[in-house]
Amino acid sequence: MTDFDPIYSMVSAKAIKGLIESNYALAGLASCRLLQRGLNDVYLVSSTSGERYVFRLSHHRVRGPADVKSETDFLIHVSKLGVPVATPIPTIGCELFLQVHAPEGRREGVLFQAVDGREPHAGDVGDAHANGRTLALLHNAAETYIPNAPLYKLDLEHLLYRPLARIRSSGVIEDPSVLDELEQIAERTGAAIKLSANLSWTYCHGDCHGFNSKITEAGEAVFFDFDDGGPGYLAYDLAVFLWAQVSFGRETTRAWTSFLDGYRLIRPVTSDDFEAALRFVVVRHVWLMGEHASRIEEWGSNNVRWPLRRLSCSLQSTLRPASISRTPSAF
């Protein structure tokens, strides 16, 4: 008999339902179904009374284990200050997360109350405004939060240089000229950001691209999916939304303007952070390419090669934010 070293296992919805029933004080769970698999596996759980919950089982990633301790601690802090976020539900033992022993090793699970509301609409200025406002509330609340030994910092090493190294080592980009151009763009971008001495630092959502939220009937954006968050550049947190508006040939900069308007209703954006956000769009793109490159062992090189080529080809579109108005009125 040969022993194998698994890198990913799929936990059945039935097993997740039993896990929740054993570890949480929830009565009458009626169903559990897989919503999606990807960087995490996400399940929708429903009770007989109509309550809905979301259980997220963290995935093994090249960067290391999921930082659920910092994430859940931060969510409790900001929710107490009125920031609309999906909050974790404590276990019977009053823990905000639990550990699952899967064949590939330990995986962390968090149960959330499902967020009510509709999906945001791409390019919708009202939804963008709501997202900007909630992000500003989040950053305000982060000013009174003291991170408790977070595992990751959203700095250039984490967001740019290590992802770039993963792309290089993956071998998926076979054209040396394409790889050289990518590395040159990344190096220039990182060097320019380093020259900005007055960039703000905060606890970031980390993935505020506009769709990690639900829009309530009152028009409020409720945030979820904080597992890419951590202490980091405020400009990066802004840039993720801009990246979503200008990458892959999109040109929905009106939504970016509305997002900033919503943000500035709550707190100002310094000129240094605004300028850096334009550059962090490229950083975000390289980060995503690095995430794909790190999945070769699980997804296979053929499945990674196509999206990575698409990301590489779309890199020029991520440079367009440089043309966005820098007039004083924008601040």
CSV table of C-alpha atoms in Angstrom, one decimal:
chain,number,residue,atom,x,y,z
A,1,MET,CA,0.0,0.0,0.0
A,2,THR,CA,1.4,3.4,-1.0
A,3,ASP,CA,0.9,6.5,1.2
A,4,PHE,CA,0.0,9.7,-0.5
A,5,ASP,CA,0.6,13.3,0.7
A,6,PRO,CA,-2.8,15.1,-0.1
A,7,ILE,CA,-2.8,18.8,-0.7
A,8,TYR,CA,-6.5,19.4,-0.8
A,9,SER,CA,-9.6,17.5,0.4
A,10,MET,CA,-13.3,18.4,-0.1
A,11,VAL,CA,-15.4,18.1,3.1
A,12,SER,CA,-19.0,17.1,2.4
A,13,ALA,CA,-21.8,19.3,3.3
A,14,LYS,CA,-23.2,16.6,5.5
A,15,ALA,CA,-20.0,16.5,7.5
A,16,ILE,CA,-20.0,20.3,7.9
A,17,LYS,CA,-23.6,20.2,9.1
A,18,GLY,CA,-22.6,17.7,11.8
A,19,LEU,CA,-19.6,19.7,12.7
A,20,ILE,CA,-21.8,22.8,13.3
A,21,GLU,CA,-24.4,20.9,15.3
A,22,SER,CA,-21.6,19.6,17.6
A,23,ASN,CA,-19.8,22.8,18.1
A,24,TYR,CA,-22.4,25.6,18.0
A,25,ALA,CA,-25.6,26.3,20.1
A,26,LEU,CA,-27.8,26.4,17.1
A,27,ALA,CA,-31.1,24.4,17.1
A,28,GLY,CA,-32.9,22.9,14.2
A,29,LEU,CA,-30.4,22.9,11.3
A,30,ALA,CA,-32.3,21.9,8.3
A,31,SER,CA,-29.8,21.9,5.5
A,32,CYS,CA,-26.2,22.6,4.5
A,33,ARG,CA,-24.9,23.0,0.9
A,34,LEU,CA,-21.7,24.0,-0.7
A,35,LEU,CA,-21.8,27.5,-2.1
A,36,GLN,CA,-18.3,27.6,-3.6
A,37,ARG,CA,-14.9,26.1,-3.5
A,38,GLY,CA,-11.8,28.1,-4.2
A,39,LEU,CA,-9.4,30.0,-2.0
A,40,ASN,CA,-11.8,28.9,0.7
A,41,ASP,CA,-14.7,26.4,0.8
A,42,VAL,CA,-17.9,28.1,1.7
A,43,TYR,CA,-21.2,26.5,2.8
A,44,LEU,CA,-24.7,27.9,3.3
A,45,VAL,CA,-26.5,26.5,6.4
A,46,SER,CA,-30.2,27.0,7.0
A,47,SER,CA,-32.3,26.3,10.1
A,48,THR,CA,-35.9,25.1,10.3
A,49,SER,CA,-36.9,28.6,11.5
A,50,GLY,CA,-35.4,30.3,8.4
A,51,GLU,CA,-32.1,31.5,9.9
A,52,ARG,CA,-29.2,31.4,7.5
A,53,TYR,CA,-25.5,31.0,8.3
A,54,VAL,CA,-22.3,30.8,6.3
A,55,PHE,CA,-19.5,28.5,7.3
A,56,ARG,CA,-16.1,29.2,5.8
A,57,LEU,CA,-13.4,26.5,5.8
A,58,SER,CA,-10.1,28.1,5.1
A,59,HIS,CA,-7.8,26.6,2.5
A,60,HIS,CA,-4.1,25.9,2.7
A,61,ARG,CA,-2.2,28.7,0.9
A,62,VAL,CA,1.4,29.2,0.0
A,63,ARG,CA,1.5,32.3,2.3
A,64,GLY,CA,0.8,30.1,5.3
A,65,PRO,CA,-2.1,29.4,7.6
A,66,ALA,CA,-5.3,31.4,7.7
A,67,ASP,CA,-5.1,34.3,10.2
A,68,VAL,CA,-8.6,33.7,11.6
A,69,LYS,CA,-7.6,34.8,15.1
A,70,SER,CA,-6.7,38.3,14.0
A,71,GLU,CA,-9.6,38.4,11.5
A,72,THR,CA,-12.3,37.4,13.9
A,73,ASP,CA,-10.9,39.7,16.7
A,74,PHE,CA,-10.9,42.6,14.3
A,75,LEU,CA,-14.5,41.9,13.2
A,76,ILE,CA,-15.8,41.9,16.7
A,77,HIS,CA,-14.0,45.2,17.4
A,78,VAL,CA,-15.4,47.0,14.4
A,79,SER,CA,-18.9,45.6,14.7
A,80,LYS,CA,-19.1,47.0,18.3
A,81,LEU,CA,-18.4,50.4,16.8
A,82,GLY,CA,-21.3,50.1,14.4
A,83,VAL,CA,-19.4,49.1,11.2
A,84,PRO,CA,-21.7,46.9,9.1
A,85,VAL,CA,-19.8,43.6,8.8
A,86,ALA,CA,-20.6,39.9,8.9
A,87,THR,CA,-19.6,38.9,12.5
A,88,PRO,CA,-18.4,35.5,13.6
A,89,ILE,CA,-20.6,33.4,15.8
A,90,PRO,CA,-18.9,31.9,18.9
A,91,THR,CA,-18.7,28.2,19.5
A,92,ILE,CA,-20.2,26.5,22.5
A,93,GLY,CA,-16.8,27.0,24.1
A,94,CYS,CA,-16.9,30.7,23.3
A,95,GLU,CA,-14.2,30.5,20.6
A,96,LEU,CA,-14.6,32.5,17.4
A,97,PHE,CA,-13.2,29.8,15.1
A,98,LEU,CA,-12.5,26.1,15.3
A,99,GLN,CA,-10.0,23.7,13.7
A,100,VAL,CA,-10.8,20.9,11.4
A,101,HIS,CA,-8.3,18.0,10.9
A,102,ALA,CA,-8.4,17.3,7.2
A,103,PRO,CA,-6.2,14.8,5.4
A,104,GLU,CA,-3.9,17.6,4.2
A,105,GLY,CA,-3.6,19.0,7.7
A,106,ARG,CA,-5.3,21.5,10.0
A,107,ARG,CA,-7.9,23.8,8.5
A,108,GLU,CA,-9.7,26.7,10.2
A,109,GLY,CA,-13.5,27.1,10.2
A,110,VAL,CA,-15.5,30.2,11.0
A,111,LEU,CA,-19.3,30.4,11.2
A,112,PHE,CA,-21.0,33.7,10.3
A,113,GLN,CA,-24.5,35.0,10.3
A,114,ALA,CA,-25.5,35.2,6.7
A,115,VAL,CA,-25.7,38.8,5.5
A,116,ASP,CA,-29.1,40.0,4.2
A,117,GLY,CA,-29.3,42.1,1.1
A,118,ARG,CA,-28.7,41.9,-2.7
A,119,GLU,CA,-25.5,41.5,-4.6
A,120,PRO,CA,-23.9,44.8,-5.7
A,121,HIS,CA,-24.2,45.7,-9.4
A,122,ALA,CA,-21.1,46.1,-11.4
A,123,GLY,CA,-20.4,49.7,-12.2
A,124,ASP,CA,-23.4,51.0,-10.2
A,125,VAL,CA,-22.4,54.4,-8.7
A,126,GLY,CA,-24.9,54.0,-5.8
A,127,ASP,CA,-23.4,50.6,-4.8
A,128,ALA,CA,-19.9,52.0,-5.2
A,129,HIS,CA,-20.8,55.0,-3.0
A,130,ALA,CA,-22.1,52.6,-0.3
A,131,ASN,CA,-18.9,50.5,-0.5
A,132,GLY,CA,-16.7,53.6,-0.1
A,133,ARG,CA,-18.7,54.7,2.9
A,134,THR,CA,-18.4,51.4,4.7
A,135,LEU,CA,-14.7,51.1,4.0
A,136,ALA,CA,-14.2,54.6,5.6
A,137,LEU,CA,-16.2,53.5,8.7
A,138,LEU,CA,-14.0,50.4,8.8
A,139,HIS,CA,-10.8,52.5,8.7
A,140,ASN,CA,-12.1,54.9,11.3
A,141,ALA,CA,-12.8,51.9,13.6
A,142,ALA,CA,-9.4,50.5,12.9
A,143,GLU,CA,-7.8,53.6,14.5
A,144,THR,CA,-8.7,52.2,17.9
A,145,TYR,CA,-7.8,48.6,17.2
A,146,ILE,CA,-4.5,47.2,18.4
A,147,PRO,CA,-3.7,44.1,16.3
A,148,ASN,CA,-2.9,41.0,18.5
A,149,ALA,CA,0.2,39.4,16.8
A,150,PRO,CA,-1.2,39.3,13.2
A,151,LEU,CA,0.4,36.7,11.0
A,152,TYR,CA,0.6,38.9,7.9
A,153,LYS,CA,1.3,42.5,7.0
A,154,LEU,CA,0.0,43.9,3.7
A,155,ASP,CA,3.3,45.4,2.8
A,156,LEU,CA,5.2,45.3,-0.5
A,157,GLU,CA,6.9,42.1,0.4
A,158,HIS,CA,3.5,40.4,1.0
A,159,LEU,CA,1.6,42.0,-1.9
A,160,LEU,CA,4.2,42.4,-4.6
A,161,TYR,CA,7.6,40.8,-4.2
A,162,ARG,CA,6.6,37.3,-2.9
A,163,PRO,CA,3.8,37.0,-5.5
A,164,LEU,CA,6.2,38.0,-8.2
A,165,ALA,CA,8.6,35.3,-7.1
A,166,ARG,CA,5.8,32.7,-7.2
A,167,ILE,CA,5.0,33.7,-10.8
A,168,ARG,CA,8.6,33.4,-11.8
A,169,SER,CA,9.1,30.0,-10.1
A,170,SER,CA,5.9,28.6,-11.4
A,171,GLY,CA,7.2,28.5,-15.0
A,172,VAL,CA,3.7,29.1,-16.3
A,173,ILE,CA,4.8,32.3,-18.2
A,174,GLU,CA,7.0,30.7,-20.8
A,175,ASP,CA,7.9,33.8,-22.8
A,176,PRO,CA,11.0,35.4,-21.2
A,177,SER,CA,10.2,38.8,-22.6
A,178,VAL,CA,6.7,38.8,-21.0
A,179,LEU,CA,8.2,37.8,-17.7
A,180,ASP,CA,10.9,40.4,-17.9
A,181,GLU,CA,8.3,43.1,-18.7
A,182,LEU,CA,6.2,42.1,-15.7
A,183,GLU,CA,9.2,42.2,-13.4
A,184,GLN,CA,10.2,45.6,-14.7
A,185,ILE,CA,6.7,47.0,-14.2
A,186,ALA,CA,6.6,45.5,-10.7
A,187,GLU,CA,10.0,46.8,-9.7
A,188,ARG,CA,9.2,50.3,-11.0
A,189,THR,CA,5.9,50.3,-9.2
A,190,GLY,CA,7.5,49.2,-5.9
A,191,ALA,CA,10.3,51.7,-6.1
A,192,ALA,CA,7.8,54.6,-6.7
A,193,ILE,CA,5.7,53.5,-3.7
A,194,LYS,CA,8.8,53.4,-1.5
A,195,LEU,CA,9.4,57.0,-2.4
A,196,SER,CA,6.1,58.0,-0.8
A,197,ALA,CA,7.1,58.8,2.8
A,198,ASN,CA,3.7,59.8,4.2
A,199,LEU,CA,1.4,56.8,3.3
A,200,SER,CA,-1.2,55.9,5.9
A,201,TRP,CA,-1.2,52.6,7.6
A,202,THR,CA,-4.4,50.9,8.9
A,203,TYR,CA,-6.0,47.5,9.3
A,204,CYS,CA,-7.2,46.7,5.8
A,205,HIS,CA,-10.2,44.7,4.5
A,206,GLY,CA,-7.7,43.5,1.9
A,207,ASP,CA,-10.2,42.5,-0.8
A,208,CYS,CA,-12.7,45.4,-1.1
A,209,HIS,CA,-13.3,45.1,-4.9
A,210,GLY,CA,-17.0,45.9,-4.5
A,211,PHE,CA,-18.5,42.4,-4.4
A,212,ASN,CA,-17.5,41.3,-1.0
A,213,SER,CA,-20.5,43.1,0.3
A,214,LYS,CA,-24.3,42.9,0.3
A,215,ILE,CA,-26.5,46.0,-0.3
A,216,THR,CA,-29.3,46.4,2.2
A,217,GLU,CA,-32.7,47.9,1.5
A,218,ALA,CA,-31.4,51.1,3.1
A,219,GLY,CA,-28.6,51.2,0.6
A,220,GLU,CA,-25.9,50.3,3.1
A,221,ALA,CA,-23.0,48.0,2.2
A,222,VAL,CA,-22.3,45.2,4.6
A,223,PHE,CA,-18.8,43.8,4.3
A,224,PHE,CA,-17.7,40.2,4.5
A,225,ASP,CA,-14.7,38.0,3.4
A,226,PHE,CA,-11.9,39.6,5.5
A,227,ASP,CA,-9.5,36.6,5.2
A,228,ASP,CA,-7.1,38.6,3.0
A,229,GLY,CA,-7.0,41.5,5.5
A,230,GLY,CA,-4.5,42.7,8.0
A,231,PRO,CA,-2.4,45.7,8.9
A,232,GLY,CA,-1.2,47.4,5.8
A,233,TYR,CA,-1.3,50.3,3.4
A,234,LEU,CA,-4.6,52.3,3.4
A,235,ALA,CA,-3.8,53.1,-0.2
A,236,TYR,CA,-3.9,49.4,-1.1
A,237,ASP,CA,-7.4,49.0,0.4
A,238,LEU,CA,-8.6,51.9,-1.8
A,239,ALA,CA,-6.8,50.6,-4.8
A,240,VAL,CA,-8.5,47.2,-4.8
A,241,PHE,CA,-11.8,48.9,-5.7
A,242,LEU,CA,-10.2,50.9,-8.4
A,243,TRP,CA,-8.4,47.8,-9.8
A,244,ALA,CA,-11.8,46.2,-10.2
A,245,GLN,CA,-13.1,49.1,-12.3
A,246,VAL,CA,-10.1,49.3,-14.7
A,247,SER,CA,-8.8,45.8,-15.1
A,248,PHE,CA,-9.7,43.3,-17.8
A,249,GLY,CA,-10.7,46.1,-20.2
A,250,ARG,CA,-13.2,47.7,-17.8
A,251,GLU,CA,-13.6,51.4,-17.8
A,252,THR,CA,-16.1,52.1,-15.0
A,253,THR,CA,-14.2,55.0,-13.4
A,254,ARG,CA,-17.5,56.8,-12.6
A,255,ALA,CA,-17.9,54.1,-10.0
A,256,TRP,CA,-14.4,54.8,-8.6
A,257,THR,CA,-15.3,58.5,-8.3
A,258,SER,CA,-18.5,57.6,-6.5
A,259,PHE,CA,-16.6,55.2,-4.2
A,260,LEU,CA,-14.3,58.0,-3.2
A,261,ASP,CA,-17.2,60.4,-2.7
A,262,GLY,CA,-18.7,57.9,-0.3
A,263,TYR,CA,-15.4,57.4,1.5
A,264,ARG,CA,-14.8,61.1,1.9
A,265,LEU,CA,-18.2,61.6,3.5
A,266,ILE,CA,-16.7,59.8,6.5
A,267,ARG,CA,-13.0,60.6,6.3
A,268,PRO,CA,-10.6,62.4,4.0
A,269,VAL,CA,-8.1,60.9,1.6
A,270,THR,CA,-4.7,62.5,1.6
A,271,SER,CA,-3.1,63.4,-1.7
A,272,ASP,CA,-0.2,60.9,-0.9
A,273,ASP,CA,-2.6,58.0,-0.3
A,274,PHE,CA,-4.6,59.0,-3.5
A,275,GLU,CA,-1.5,59.0,-5.7
A,276,ALA,CA,-0.2,55.8,-4.2
A,277,ALA,CA,-3.6,54.1,-4.7
A,278,LEU,CA,-3.1,54.5,-8.5
A,279,ARG,CA,0.2,52.7,-8.3
A,280,PHE,CA,-1.2,50.0,-5.9
A,281,VAL,CA,-3.6,49.0,-8.7
A,282,VAL,CA,-0.6,47.3,-10.4
A,283,VAL,CA,0.4,45.7,-7.1
A,284,ARG,CA,-3.1,44.2,-6.7
A,285,HIS,CA,-2.8,42.8,-10.2
A,286,VAL,CA,0.5,41.1,-9.5
A,287,TRP,CA,-0.8,39.8,-6.2
A,288,LEU,CA,-3.7,38.1,-8.0
A,289,MET,CA,-1.3,36.6,-10.6
A,290,GLY,CA,0.8,35.3,-7.7
A,291,GLU,CA,-2.3,33.7,-6.1
A,292,HIS,CA,-3.0,31.8,-9.4
A,293,ALA,CA,0.6,30.8,-9.8
A,294,SER,CA,0.7,29.4,-6.3
A,295,ARG,CA,-2.2,27.0,-7.2
A,296,ILE,CA,-0.4,24.9,-9.7
A,297,GLU,CA,-0.1,21.8,-7.5
A,298,GLU,CA,-3.8,21.8,-6.8
A,299,TRP,CA,-5.3,23.1,-10.1
A,300,GLY,CA,-2.7,21.9,-12.5
A,301,SER,CA,-0.5,23.9,-14.9
A,302,ASN,CA,-3.0,23.8,-17.7
A,303,ASN,CA,-5.7,25.2,-15.6
A,304,VAL,CA,-3.4,28.0,-14.2
A,305,ARG,CA,-1.8,28.8,-17.5
A,306,TRP,CA,-4.9,30.3,-19.2
A,307,PRO,CA,-6.0,32.7,-16.4
A,308,LEU,CA,-2.4,33.7,-15.8
A,309,ARG,CA,-2.0,34.5,-19.5
A,310,ARG,CA,-5.2,36.5,-19.4
A,311,LEU,CA,-4.0,38.4,-16.3
A,312,SER,CA,-0.7,39.1,-18.0
A,313,CYS,CA,-2.4,40.3,-21.2
A,314,SER,CA,-4.7,42.6,-19.2
A,315,LEU,CA,-1.8,44.2,-17.3
A,316,GLN,CA,-1.7,47.2,-19.6
A,317,SER,CA,-5.3,48.1,-18.7
A,318,THR,CA,-4.2,48.3,-15.1
A,319,LEU,CA,-1.9,51.1,-15.9
A,320,ARG,CA,-4.7,53.4,-17.1
A,321,PRO,CA,-5.4,54.8,-13.6
A,322,ALA,CA,-2.4,57.0,-14.2
A,323,SER,CA,-4.7,59.1,-16.5
A,324,ILE,CA,-7.3,59.7,-13.7
A,325,SER,CA,-7.6,63.3,-12.8
A,326,ARG,CA,-5.1,64.5,-10.1
A,327,THR,CA,-6.7,68.0,-9.8
A,328,PRO,CA,-6.9,69.4,-6.3
A,329,SER,CA,-10.7,69.1,-6.4
A,330,ALA,CA,-10.2,65.4,-6.4
A,331,PHE,CA,-9.0,65.5,-2.8
